[in-house]
Coordinates of C-alpha atoms in Angstrom, one line a residue:
M252 CA 0.0 0.0 0.1
K253 CA 1.3 3.3 -1.0
F254 CA 0.5 6.6 0.7
L255 CA 0.8 9.9 -1.2
L256 CA 1.7 12.5 1.6
T257 CA 1.4 16.4 1.5
A258 CA 3.0 18.7 4.3
I259 CA 3.9 22.1 5.5
F260 CA 7.6 22.8 5.4
V261 CA 8.6 23.7 9.0
F262 CA 12.1 25.6 9.6
N263 CA 13.3 26.5 13.0
F264 CA 16.5 28.2 14.0
L265 CA 17.7 28.3 17.6
K266 CA 20.8 29.9 19.1
M267 CA 23.2 27.8 20.6
T268 CA 24.6 28.4 24.0
G269 CA 26.5 26.7 26.8
Q270 CA 29.4 24.6 26.9
A271 CA 30.1 21.2 25.3
P272 CA 32.5 18.4 26.5
F273 CA 34.7 17.8 23.3
E274 CA 35.5 17.5 19.6
K275 CA 38.0 15.1 18.6
I276 CA 39.3 13.8 15.1
Y277 CA 40.9 10.3 14.4
G278 CA 42.8 9.3 11.5
G279 CA 46.2 9.2 9.7
I280 CA 47.4 10.6 6.2
N281 CA 44.5 9.1 4.2
A282 CA 40.8 9.1 4.7
E283 CA 38.9 8.0 7.7
S284 CA 35.1 8.0 8.6
L285 CA 33.2 7.0 11.6
R286 CA 29.7 5.8 10.8
S287 CA 28.5 4.5 14.2
V288 CA 29.0 5.0 17.9
A289 CA 27.7 3.3 21.2
V290 CA 28.0 3.7 24.9
T291 CA 29.4 0.6 26.5
S292 CA 28.3 -0.9 29.7
S293 CA 31.5 0.3 31.2
G294 CA 30.6 3.9 30.4
Q295 CA 33.1 4.2 27.6
F296 CA 32.5 5.0 24.0
I297 CA 33.0 2.7 20.9
A298 CA 33.0 4.1 17.2
G299 CA 33.4 2.3 14.1
G300 CA 33.9 2.9 10.5
T301 CA 36.4 2.9 7.7
T302 CA 40.2 3.6 7.4
Q303 CA 42.4 4.1 4.5
S304 CA 45.4 4.8 6.7
F305 CA 46.1 2.0 9.0
G306 CA 45.9 -2.0 9.1
N307 CA 45.9 -3.7 5.6
S308 CA 44.2 -0.8 4.1
T309 CA 45.3 1.5 1.0
I310 CA 44.0 4.6 -0.3
N311 CA 42.0 2.4 -2.6
S312 CA 41.4 -0.5 -0.3
P313 CA 39.8 0.6 3.2
D314 CA 39.5 -1.5 6.4
Y315 CA 37.2 -1.6 9.2
Y316 CA 38.3 1.0 11.8
L317 CA 37.3 0.4 15.6
I318 CA 38.1 3.0 18.2
K319 CA 37.4 2.7 22.0
T320 CA 37.7 5.9 23.9
N321 CA 37.0 7.3 27.4
M322 CA 34.2 9.5 28.2
N323 CA 36.4 12.6 27.2
G324 CA 37.2 11.3 23.7
G325 CA 40.6 10.1 24.5
T326 CA 41.7 7.1 22.7
L327 CA 42.1 3.9 24.6
W328 CA 42.8 1.5 21.7
T329 CA 42.3 1.4 18.0
K330 CA 41.9 -1.6 15.9
T331 CA 41.6 -2.4 12.1
F332 CA 40.1 -5.5 10.5
G333 CA 39.9 -6.8 6.8
D334 CA 42.0 -8.2 4.1
S335 CA 43.7 -6.7 1.2
S336 CA 40.2 -5.9 -0.5
D337 CA 37.7 -3.3 0.2
N338 CA 36.1 -3.5 3.7
Y339 CA 33.5 -0.9 4.7
G340 CA 32.5 -0.7 8.3
R341 CA 28.8 0.6 8.9
N342 CA 27.8 -0.4 12.4
V343 CA 29.3 -1.0 15.8
L344 CA 27.4 -2.3 19.0
E345 CA 27.9 -4.2 22.2
T346 CA 26.3 -7.5 22.4
T347 CA 24.3 -8.8 25.5
D348 CA 27.3 -11.0 26.3
H349 CA 29.3 -7.8 26.7
N350 CA 31.5 -8.2 23.6
Y351 CA 31.8 -5.7 20.6
V352 CA 30.6 -6.5 17.1
M353 CA 31.5 -4.4 14.1
S354 CA 29.6 -5.0 10.7
G355 CA 29.5 -3.9 7.2
Y356 CA 30.5 -5.5 4.0
S357 CA 33.7 -6.7 2.2
Y358 CA 34.7 -7.3 -1.4
N359 CA 35.0 -11.0 -2.3
L360 CA 37.9 -11.4 -4.8
L361 CA 36.7 -14.9 -5.9
N362 CA 33.0 -13.8 -6.8
N363 CA 34.0 -10.1 -7.7
S364 CA 31.1 -9.1 -5.4
Y365 CA 30.4 -7.8 -1.8
D366 CA 29.7 -10.0 1.3
F367 CA 28.2 -9.2 4.6
Y368 CA 31.3 -8.9 6.9
V369 CA 31.0 -9.3 10.7
V370 CA 33.9 -9.2 13.4
K371 CA 33.3 -9.9 17.1
T372 CA 35.8 -8.7 19.6
N373 CA 36.2 -8.8 23.3
T374 CA 36.3 -5.4 25.2
D375 CA 39.9 -4.9 24.4
G376 CA 39.6 -5.2 20.7
V377 CA 40.8 -8.5 20.3
K378 CA 39.1 -10.4 17.5
I379 CA 37.2 -13.4 18.7
W380 CA 35.9 -14.5 15.4
E381 CA 34.9 -13.0 11.7
R382 CA 32.4 -14.3 9.4
Y383 CA 31.1 -13.6 5.8
F384 CA 27.6 -14.2 4.8
G385 CA 26.2 -14.0 1.2
G386 CA 25.7 -15.8 -2.2
I387 CA 27.6 -15.6 -5.4
Y388 CA 26.4 -12.1 -6.1
T389 CA 26.5 -8.9 -3.9
E390 CA 25.2 -8.4 -0.4
M391 CA 25.5 -5.1 1.4
L392 CA 25.1 -4.9 5.2
Y393 CA 23.9 -1.4 6.6
D394 CA 22.8 -2.2 9.9
A395 CA 22.9 -4.6 13.0
L396 CA 20.8 -5.2 16.0
A397 CA 22.0 -7.0 19.4
I398 CA 19.3 -9.0 20.9
S399 CA 19.2 -11.5 23.9
G400 CA 21.6 -14.3 24.4
G401 CA 24.5 -12.6 22.3
R402 CA 22.6 -13.0 19.1
I403 CA 22.7 -10.4 16.4
I404 CA 20.4 -9.5 13.5
L405 CA 22.1 -8.2 10.4
C406 CA 20.2 -6.4 7.8
G407 CA 21.1 -5.1 4.3
S408 CA 20.3 -6.2 0.5
T409 CA 21.1 -9.1 -1.5
L410 CA 21.4 -9.9 -5.2
S411 CA 22.1 -13.7 -4.6
F412 CA 18.6 -14.5 -2.9
G413 CA 15.1 -13.5 -3.4
N414 CA 12.9 -12.1 -6.0
G415 CA 13.9 -9.5 -8.9
G416 CA 16.7 -7.4 -8.3
N417 CA 18.2 -6.3 -4.9
D418 CA 15.9 -7.7 -2.0
I419 CA 16.1 -7.0 1.7
Y420 CA 18.4 -9.5 3.4
L421 CA 17.9 -10.3 7.1
V422 CA 20.3 -12.9 8.8
E423 CA 20.1 -13.8 12.5
I424 CA 23.3 -15.2 14.0
D425 CA 24.2 -16.7 17.5
S426 CA 27.0 -15.6 19.7
A427 CA 29.4 -17.7 17.8
G428 CA 28.6 -16.3 14.4
N429 CA 26.6 -19.3 13.2
I430 CA 23.4 -18.5 11.0
L431 CA 20.2 -19.3 13.2
R432 CA 17.8 -18.0 10.4
E433 CA 17.8 -15.8 7.2
N434 CA 15.2 -14.3 4.8
S435 CA 15.1 -12.2 1.8
I436 CA 12.2 -9.9 1.4
G437 CA 11.2 -8.2 -2.0
E438 CA 9.1 -7.7 -5.1
A439 CA 10.0 -7.6 -8.7
G440 CA 12.1 -4.6 -8.4
N441 CA 14.8 -3.4 -5.8
E442 CA 14.3 -3.4 -2.2
V443 CA 17.0 -2.2 0.3
A444 CA 17.1 -2.4 4.0
V445 CA 19.0 0.6 5.8
N446 CA 17.8 0.2 9.4
M447 CA 16.0 -1.9 11.8
E448 CA 14.3 -1.5 15.1
P449 CA 13.0 -4.2 17.7
M450 CA 9.3 -3.8 18.4
K451 CA 7.5 -4.1 21.8
D452 CA 5.5 -7.2 20.1
G453 CA 8.6 -8.8 19.6
G454 CA 9.1 -8.3 15.8
Y455 CA 11.2 -6.0 14.0
A456 CA 10.4 -3.0 11.9
I457 CA 12.8 -2.5 9.0
T458 CA 12.9 0.8 6.7
G459 CA 14.9 1.4 3.3
Y460 CA 13.6 2.0 -0.1
T461 CA 12.0 0.0 -3.0
N462 CA 11.2 0.9 -6.7
S463 CA 8.9 -2.2 -7.1
F464 CA 5.7 -0.2 -7.1
T465 CA 6.6 2.9 -8.8
P466 CA 9.4 3.9 -11.4
D467 CA 10.9 6.1 -8.8
Y468 CA 12.2 4.8 -5.4
D469 CA 9.9 5.0 -2.4
I470 CA 10.4 4.8 1.4
Y471 CA 9.9 1.2 2.3
L472 CA 8.5 0.1 5.8
V473 CA 8.3 -3.6 6.7
E474 CA 7.4 -5.2 10.2
T475 CA 8.6 -9.0 10.5
D476 CA 7.8 -11.3 13.3
S477 CA 10.7 -12.6 15.7
D478 CA 11.4 -15.3 13.1
L479 CA 12.0 -12.6 10.4
N480 CA 8.8 -13.4 8.5
V481 CA 6.9 -10.4 6.9
K482 CA 3.9 -9.3 8.7
W483 CA 3.1 -6.5 6.4
S484 CA 4.9 -3.8 4.3
R485 CA 4.1 -0.1 3.3
N486 CA 5.5 2.3 0.8
F487 CA 5.6 6.2 1.1
G488 CA 6.5 8.7 -1.7
A489 CA 5.4 11.2 -4.2
N490 CA 6.9 12.1 -7.6
G491 CA 10.7 11.5 -7.3
N492 CA 12.9 9.4 -5.5
D493 CA 12.5 8.9 -1.6
Y494 CA 14.5 7.0 0.7
G495 CA 14.2 5.6 4.3
Y496 CA 17.3 5.8 6.5
D497 CA 16.0 5.0 10.1
V498 CA 13.0 3.8 11.9
K499 CA 12.1 4.0 15.5
E500 CA 9.2 3.0 17.8
D501 CA 7.7 5.4 20.1
N502 CA 6.1 5.2 23.6
Q503 CA 2.7 4.7 22.0
S504 CA 4.0 1.9 19.7
N505 CA 3.7 4.3 16.7
L506 CA 6.5 4.1 14.1
I507 CA 8.5 7.1 13.3
L508 CA 10.7 7.0 10.0
L509 CA 13.6 9.4 9.0
G510 CA 14.1 9.8 5.2
D511 CA 14.9 11.8 2.3
W512 CA 11.9 13.3 0.3
E513 CA 12.6 14.7 -3.2
N514 CA 10.7 17.6 -4.1
S515 CA 12.1 18.2 -7.6
L516 CA 14.9 17.3 -9.7
D517 CA 18.1 17.3 -7.7
T518 CA 16.3 18.9 -4.7
S519 CA 15.1 17.2 -1.5
N520 CA 14.4 17.6 2.2
I521 CA 14.6 15.6 5.5
V522 CA 11.2 13.9 6.1
F523 CA 9.9 12.8 9.4
I524 CA 7.0 10.4 8.9
E525 CA 4.8 8.9 11.8
T526 CA 2.4 5.9 11.3
D527 CA 0.4 3.8 13.8
S528 CA 1.9 0.3 14.9
L529 CA 0.6 -1.1 11.4
G530 CA 2.3 1.5 9.3
L531 CA -1.2 3.1 8.6
N532 CA -2.7 6.9 8.9
P533 CA 0.8 8.5 8.2
F534 CA 1.5 12.2 8.4
M535 CA 4.8 14.0 7.9
K536 CA 6.7 17.1 8.5
F537 CA 10.1 18.4 6.9
P538 CA 12.5 19.5 9.8
G539 CA 15.8 21.2 9.0
S540 CA 17.0 24.4 7.6
H541 CA 16.6 24.3 4.0
E542 CA 16.4 22.0 1.0
G543 CA 19.3 19.8 0.4
D544 CA 19.7 18.9 4.2
L545 CA 20.1 15.1 4.7
G546 CA 19.5 13.2 7.9
F547 CA 21.0 9.7 8.5
S548 CA 20.1 8.7 12.0
L549 CA 16.9 9.0 14.3
N550 CA 17.0 8.2 18.1
K551 CA 14.8 8.5 20.8
T552 CA 15.3 11.1 23.8
S553 CA 14.5 11.0 27.2
D554 CA 11.7 13.7 26.8
N555 CA 10.0 11.5 24.2
G556 CA 11.4 13.5 21.4
F557 CA 14.0 12.6 18.8
V558 CA 17.5 13.5 17.7
I559 CA 18.5 13.6 14.0
A560 CA 22.0 13.5 12.6
G561 CA 23.0 14.5 9.2
Y562 CA 24.3 17.4 7.2
T563 CA 23.4 20.8 6.0
Q564 CA 24.6 22.8 3.2
V565 CA 26.4 26.1 4.0
P566 CA 26.9 28.7 1.2
G567 CA 30.4 29.1 0.3
K568 CA 31.9 26.2 2.5
G569 CA 30.1 23.0 1.7
S570 CA 28.4 20.8 4.2
E571 CA 28.4 20.9 8.1
M572 CA 27.4 18.5 10.5
L573 CA 23.6 18.8 11.5
L574 CA 21.8 18.0 14.8
L575 CA 18.2 18.5 15.0
K576 CA 16.1 17.9 18.0
I577 CA 12.5 17.6 17.5
D578 CA 9.6 16.9 19.5
S579 CA 7.1 13.7 19.3
N580 CA 5.2 15.7 16.8
G581 CA 8.0 16.3 14.4
D582 CA 8.4 19.9 15.2
T583 CA 12.0 21.3 15.4
L584 CA 13.2 22.5 18.9
Q585 CA 16.8 22.8 18.1
N586 CA 18.7 23.4 14.9
N587 CA 22.4 23.1 15.2
H588 CA 25.2 22.8 12.5
F589 CA 29.0 23.0 13.0
G590 CA 32.3 22.0 11.8
G591 CA 35.6 23.1 10.5
I592 CA 36.3 25.0 7.1
K593 CA 35.7 22.3 4.6
N594 CA 33.0 19.4 4.8
E595 CA 31.5 17.5 7.6
V596 CA 29.0 15.0 7.9
A597 CA 27.2 13.3 10.9
F598 CA 26.1 9.8 10.5
N599 CA 25.0 9.0 13.9
A600 CA 24.1 10.9 17.1
I601 CA 23.0 9.0 20.3
P602 CA 21.6 10.6 23.6
L603 CA 23.6 10.4 26.6
S604 CA 22.5 10.1 30.4
D605 CA 23.2 13.8 31.0
N606 CA 20.8 14.8 28.3
G607 CA 23.7 15.4 25.8
Y608 CA 24.7 13.8 22.7
L609 CA 27.4 11.9 21.2
I610 CA 27.7 12.4 17.4
A611 CA 29.9 10.3 15.1
G612 CA 30.7 11.3 11.4
E613 CA 33.6 12.7 9.4
T614 CA 35.4 15.9 8.6
E615 CA 37.8 17.7 6.1
G616 CA 37.8 21.0 8.2
F617 CA 40.4 20.4 10.9
G618 CA 43.2 18.0 9.9
I619 CA 46.4 18.8 7.7
Y620 CA 45.6 15.5 5.9
N621 CA 42.4 14.1 4.2
L622 CA 39.0 13.1 5.7
D623 CA 39.3 12.4 9.4
G624 CA 36.8 10.6 11.9
Y625 CA 35.1 13.0 13.8
L626 CA 33.4 12.5 17.3
V627 CA 31.7 15.3 19.3
R628 CA 30.0 15.2 22.6
V629 CA 27.8 18.2 23.3
D630 CA 25.6 19.2 26.1
S631 CA 21.7 19.4 26.1
Q632 CA 21.9 22.7 24.3
V633 CA 24.0 21.2 21.6
T634 CA 26.6 24.2 22.3
I635 CA 29.7 24.6 20.0
P636 CA 32.5 23.2 22.0
C637 CA 35.3 25.3 23.4
P638 CA 38.7 23.8 22.9
D639 CA 41.0 22.7 25.7
S640 CA 43.8 24.3 23.9
I641 CA 44.5 26.1 20.6
T642 CA 47.2 25.3 18.1
F643 CA 48.3 26.5 14.7
I644 CA 51.1 26.2 12.4
T645 CA 53.1 28.8 10.3
S646 CA 54.5 28.5 6.9
S647 CA 57.6 30.5 8.3
D648 CA 58.6 32.2 11.7
E649 CA 61.3 34.1 9.9
L650 CA 61.1 35.8 6.6
C651 CA 61.8 39.3 4.6
E652 CA 60.0 42.3 4.0
D653 CA 57.2 42.1 1.3
E654 CA 56.4 38.6 1.9
H655 CA 53.4 36.5 3.3
V656 CA 53.2 34.0 6.2
F657 CA 50.2 31.5 5.9
F658 CA 48.8 30.5 9.4
T659 CA 46.9 27.2 9.4
N660 CA 44.6 26.6 12.4
T661 CA 45.2 23.0 13.4
T662 CA 42.7 23.4 16.4
V663 CA 39.8 20.8 16.6
S664 CA 36.9 23.2 17.2
S665 CA 33.9 24.6 15.5
Q666 CA 34.2 27.7 17.4
D667 CA 34.6 31.3 15.8
F668 CA 38.4 32.3 15.9
T669 CA 40.0 35.7 15.7
W670 CA 43.7 36.3 14.6
L671 CA 45.6 39.3 16.0
Q672 CA 48.8 41.1 15.1
D673 CA 50.4 42.8 18.1
G674 CA 46.9 42.8 19.8
A675 CA 45.2 44.4 16.7
Y676 CA 42.4 42.5 14.9
V677 CA 43.7 40.9 11.7
S678 CA 41.2 38.4 10.5
G679 CA 38.0 36.2 11.7
T680 CA 38.6 33.2 9.5
D681 CA 39.8 29.9 10.6
D682 CA 43.1 30.3 8.8
A683 CA 44.9 33.5 7.9
A684 CA 47.6 34.9 5.5
I685 CA 49.3 38.1 6.7
F686 CA 51.7 40.4 4.4
F687 CA 54.6 41.8 6.2
N688 CA 55.9 45.0 4.4
E689 CA 58.2 46.3 7.2
S690 CA 60.9 44.7 9.1
G691 CA 60.6 43.9 12.8
E692 CA 59.2 41.3 15.3
Y693 CA 55.4 40.7 15.4
N694 CA 53.4 38.6 17.8
I695 CA 50.6 36.8 16.0
T696 CA 47.8 35.5 18.2
L697 CA 44.9 33.0 17.5
E698 CA 42.0 33.2 20.0
A699 CA 38.8 31.4 20.8
C700 CA 36.6 31.3 23.9
D701 CA 39.1 32.0 26.8
Q702 CA 42.0 30.1 25.0
Y703 CA 44.8 31.5 22.9
S704 CA 48.0 30.8 21.2
S705 CA 50.8 32.8 20.0
A706 CA 53.8 32.9 17.9
F707 CA 56.5 35.5 17.0
I708 CA 57.3 36.2 13.5
K709 CA 60.7 37.9 12.6
V710 CA 60.8 40.2 9.4
N711 CA 64.3 41.0 8.2
P712 CA 65.0 44.0 6.0
K713 CA 65.6 43.6 2.5
P714 CA 69.3 44.9 1.4
P715 CA 69.4 48.6 0.4
T716 CA 70.3 47.4 -3.2
S717 CA 71.8 50.3 -5.6
F718 CA 74.9 51.0 -7.8
S719 CA 76.6 53.9 -9.3
Y720 CA 78.5 53.8 -12.6
S721 CA 81.2 55.8 -14.5
V722 CA 82.5 55.5 -18.2
S723 CA 86.0 55.5 -19.0
N724 CA 86.9 55.3 -22.7
D725 CA 85.3 51.9 -23.8
S726 CA 84.6 50.5 -20.2
T727 CA 81.8 51.1 -17.9
I728 CA 82.7 50.7 -14.1
F729 CA 79.8 49.7 -11.8
K730 CA 80.1 50.3 -8.0
L731 CA 77.8 48.5 -5.6
N732 CA 76.3 50.7 -2.9
P733 CA 78.8 49.9 0.0
A734 CA 76.1 49.4 2.7
V735 CA 75.4 46.2 1.0
I736 CA 77.0 43.0 2.1
P737 CA 75.8 40.5 -0.3
A738 CA 75.9 36.6 0.2
S739 CA 75.4 36.3 -3.5
I740 CA 75.3 38.8 -6.4
Y741 CA 73.8 38.8 -9.9
W742 CA 74.5 41.6 -12.7
N743 CA 72.7 41.7 -15.8
F744 CA 74.2 44.5 -18.0
G745 CA 71.2 44.6 -20.4
D746 CA 73.3 43.5 -23.4
G747 CA 72.9 39.7 -22.9
T748 CA 75.9 39.2 -20.7
T749 CA 75.7 38.7 -16.8
D750 CA 78.3 38.5 -14.0
T751 CA 78.0 36.6 -10.7
S752 CA 81.6 36.9 -9.4
H753 CA 82.2 40.6 -8.9
L754 CA 80.9 43.1 -6.4
N755 CA 82.1 46.2 -8.6
P756 CA 82.5 44.9 -12.2
S757 CA 83.9 46.5 -15.3
H758 CA 82.1 45.9 -18.4
L759 CA 82.8 46.5 -22.3
Y760 CA 79.8 47.3 -24.3
A761 CA 80.2 46.6 -28.1
Y762 CA 78.1 49.4 -29.0
P763 CA 77.0 52.9 -27.3
G764 CA 73.5 53.3 -26.2
M765 CA 71.2 53.3 -23.4
Y766 CA 71.2 49.9 -21.4
W767 CA 68.8 48.7 -18.5
V768 CA 71.2 47.2 -16.0
L769 CA 69.6 44.9 -13.3
L770 CA 71.2 44.0 -10.1
S771 CA 70.1 41.5 -7.8
V772 CA 71.4 40.8 -4.3
V773 CA 70.8 38.1 -1.7
D774 CA 72.1 38.8 1.9
S775 CA 72.9 36.3 4.8
N776 CA 69.3 36.2 5.8
G777 CA 68.2 34.9 2.4
C778 CA 66.5 38.5 1.6
D779 CA 66.8 39.4 -2.0
S780 CA 66.4 42.9 -3.4
L781 CA 66.5 44.2 -6.9
F782 CA 67.7 47.4 -8.5
K783 CA 67.3 48.4 -11.9
N784 CA 68.7 51.7 -13.6
Q785 CA 69.1 52.8 -17.3
I786 CA 72.6 53.9 -18.1
D787 CA 73.9 55.8 -21.0
V788 CA 77.2 54.2 -22.5
L789 CA 79.3 56.9 -24.3
S790 CA 83.1 57.5 -24.2
G791 CA 82.8 60.9 -26.0
I792 CA 84.4 62.7 -28.8
D793 CA 85.9 65.1 -26.6
N794 CA 88.3 62.4 -25.2
L795 CA 89.4 61.7 -28.8
T796 CA 90.1 65.5 -29.4
A797 CA 92.0 65.7 -26.3
E798 CA 94.0 62.5 -26.8
K799 CA 94.5 61.9 -30.3
C800 CA 93.8 64.8 -32.7
Q801 CA 91.2 67.8 -33.3
F802 CA 87.8 66.1 -34.2
F803 CA 84.7 68.3 -34.4
I804 CA 81.1 67.4 -35.2
Y805 CA 78.5 70.1 -35.5
P806 CA 75.8 71.2 -35.2
I807 CA 74.7 69.4 -32.0
P808 CA 71.7 69.0 -31.9
S809 CA 71.1 68.9 -35.6
A810 CA 68.3 69.6 -37.8
G811 CA 69.4 66.7 -40.2
E812 CA 72.7 67.3 -41.7
I813 CA 76.0 67.0 -39.6
N814 CA 79.4 68.3 -40.6
I815 CA 82.5 66.3 -39.4
L816 CA 85.9 67.8 -39.5
W817 CA 89.4 66.4 -38.3
K818 CA 92.8 67.7 -38.0
N819 CA 96.2 66.1 -37.1
F820 CA 94.7 62.6 -37.2
K821 CA 97.8 60.5 -36.2
S822 CA 96.1 57.0 -36.1
G823 CA 96.1 56.3 -39.8
S824 CA 92.9 55.2 -41.7
S825 CA 89.8 54.5 -39.7
K826 CA 86.0 55.1 -40.0
L827 CA 83.3 57.0 -38.4
Q828 CA 79.9 55.0 -37.8
V829 CA 76.5 56.6 -37.0
L830 CA 74.4 53.9 -35.0
N831 CA 70.8 54.1 -33.9
V832 CA 69.7 53.3 -30.3
T833 CA 69.3 49.7 -31.1
G834 CA 72.9 49.5 -32.4
E835 CA 72.0 49.2 -36.2
L836 CA 74.3 51.1 -38.5
V837 CA 72.8 54.0 -40.0
A838 CA 75.9 55.6 -41.9
E839 CA 79.4 55.3 -42.2
I840 CA 82.4 57.5 -43.8
P841 CA 86.1 56.7 -44.0
I842 CA 88.4 58.7 -41.9
T843 CA 92.0 59.1 -43.9
G844 CA 94.8 61.5 -44.0
D845 CA 95.8 64.0 -41.4
A846 CA 92.9 66.1 -41.9
G847 CA 89.7 66.2 -43.7
N848 CA 85.8 66.9 -43.6
D849 CA 82.7 65.2 -44.7
K850 CA 78.9 65.6 -44.4
I851 CA 76.1 63.1 -43.4
L852 CA 72.6 63.7 -44.2
M853 CA 70.5 61.9 -41.3
P854 CA 66.9 60.7 -42.8
Y855 CA 64.9 60.7 -39.4
P856 CA 64.9 62.6 -36.2
G857 CA 65.9 60.7 -33.1
I858 CA 68.9 59.8 -30.8
Y859 CA 72.1 58.5 -32.5
F860 CA 75.6 57.6 -31.5
I861 CA 78.7 58.2 -33.5
N862 CA 81.4 55.9 -33.0
V863 CA 84.9 56.7 -34.2
G864 CA 87.8 54.0 -34.2
A865 CA 91.2 55.4 -33.4
G866 CA 93.6 52.5 -33.5
V867 CA 92.7 50.1 -30.7
D868 CA 90.5 52.8 -29.0
F869 CA 87.0 53.8 -29.8
F870 CA 85.2 57.0 -28.7
R871 CA 81.6 57.8 -28.9
Q872 CA 79.4 60.8 -28.9
K873 CA 75.5 61.1 -28.6
L874 CA 73.9 63.1 -31.4
I875 CA 70.3 64.4 -31.3
I876 CA 68.6 64.8 -34.8
Q877 CA 65.5 67.3 -34.4

């Protein structure tokens, strides 16, 4: 029987106050996730999920991940289980004989399919036995239930048994892991069991999803007797895919379903459905903040209400853990979400005796590495926990002027943080990048609640790099600023040549002209500085006249035609060249005899250089044509 449901969307927002006990992450360099958590009979916590960092696992082949902690989240021991194939842990529980059972599914290399995989340990995490259940095709285990006598009921889906495609697969095993009974439930399409709940009449309520009755998936509700035989089944849905994730029986023997309800293409909401003990007379509500929220677990609270764990979408960030407190009518009493700077998901939340909650999930927001297992204990008001201490790391604690330092907050806390520089506000983000443009020592502080942590950053000055130069005949002499004490030096003379050996080099340019000279200096602190200056390389006709002969060029500047006159030229035959600023030859005349004269008509205005060869010496003069 299918029920078409309509409802009013109810969205509530409540302010978080108070003090929560802890937030902890668990994991290594690869990805970890915690899917289930329970309180042990000794008052400690066990959490189970998947690891890709420890045991036989790799980044592509995960193992079961089982952690036992004290009441403050401190790790007592960590265990991994599984072979070299894929092993996904979905549920952890304490049995009535006071041992622990972790269950999920494992890839069978022989059949190239998945099987139910169950591991039983003692209270120290030492494996007592492990069992695989399934046929030649895929079986996926999603939930397990501890019942009397150390027995366990496993539920999930099977392709090996039953009707049609996937069917619900139920297996009851004894304390030694032997099968007592099993059953598959389904129609012509697909049925998957995600969660089960013991009922007061001795049977079991099971929820999941089915597409045997409509083209899309519907929420599926089944009751079985104590021998796992079907008593009745119901499906709930509208247009679109709808999924059941958890089921609970309330004090009046009504059944409460938690699911995902698709409103339109790619848009869904958390759905709360209440039926009577036979799955009839349903009504539903939509707790949560907005479309796109998803709830995975539903548990009863001491005030006859419920707590939902899942995630909510946060603009500009991704997802955060979502914890909803709702009353027995499905109305939202508290709506809380929290997490780090990236994505978080809550898969399971259980009430504690102090009316607080213990939440298991995963986070990308706190660790330096990938996904981490995330365990959070909060008080009854679901207040964001204050950290016991604050930690952060810096990309550098000593640097040079005009550089950034990146500060990474490694504190496991969803609190709001504040960065300060010498007591002044810098940023309210979880991480920070600060640019230092002046040398000195700076105190950087990260604050949250009443906790803080500080680091000193030393900023060294850049070397005061500069140079001067002079021209003597055909050589250009460069002189470094004497205030600079370089550890290394680099000269680029602008004509394709460089020098890394001399502080005060002498350089011979092949042609006169304007050259951009670049000087780079690195000091003993590793700080570098650049200085760039354009120089005018000339030796001057005046020097030729003074040293060799009488040589005249006029008029300067010129309107286009220049006159050249020489007397007492003692160097024999030579030549006069006119070059443009790029070094290209524009005109050339011979210089012969002791005396002579000539004219050159310049075609274009601009800056030129006259190059006169006199023996082994060359002399140059700038010429401006207007």
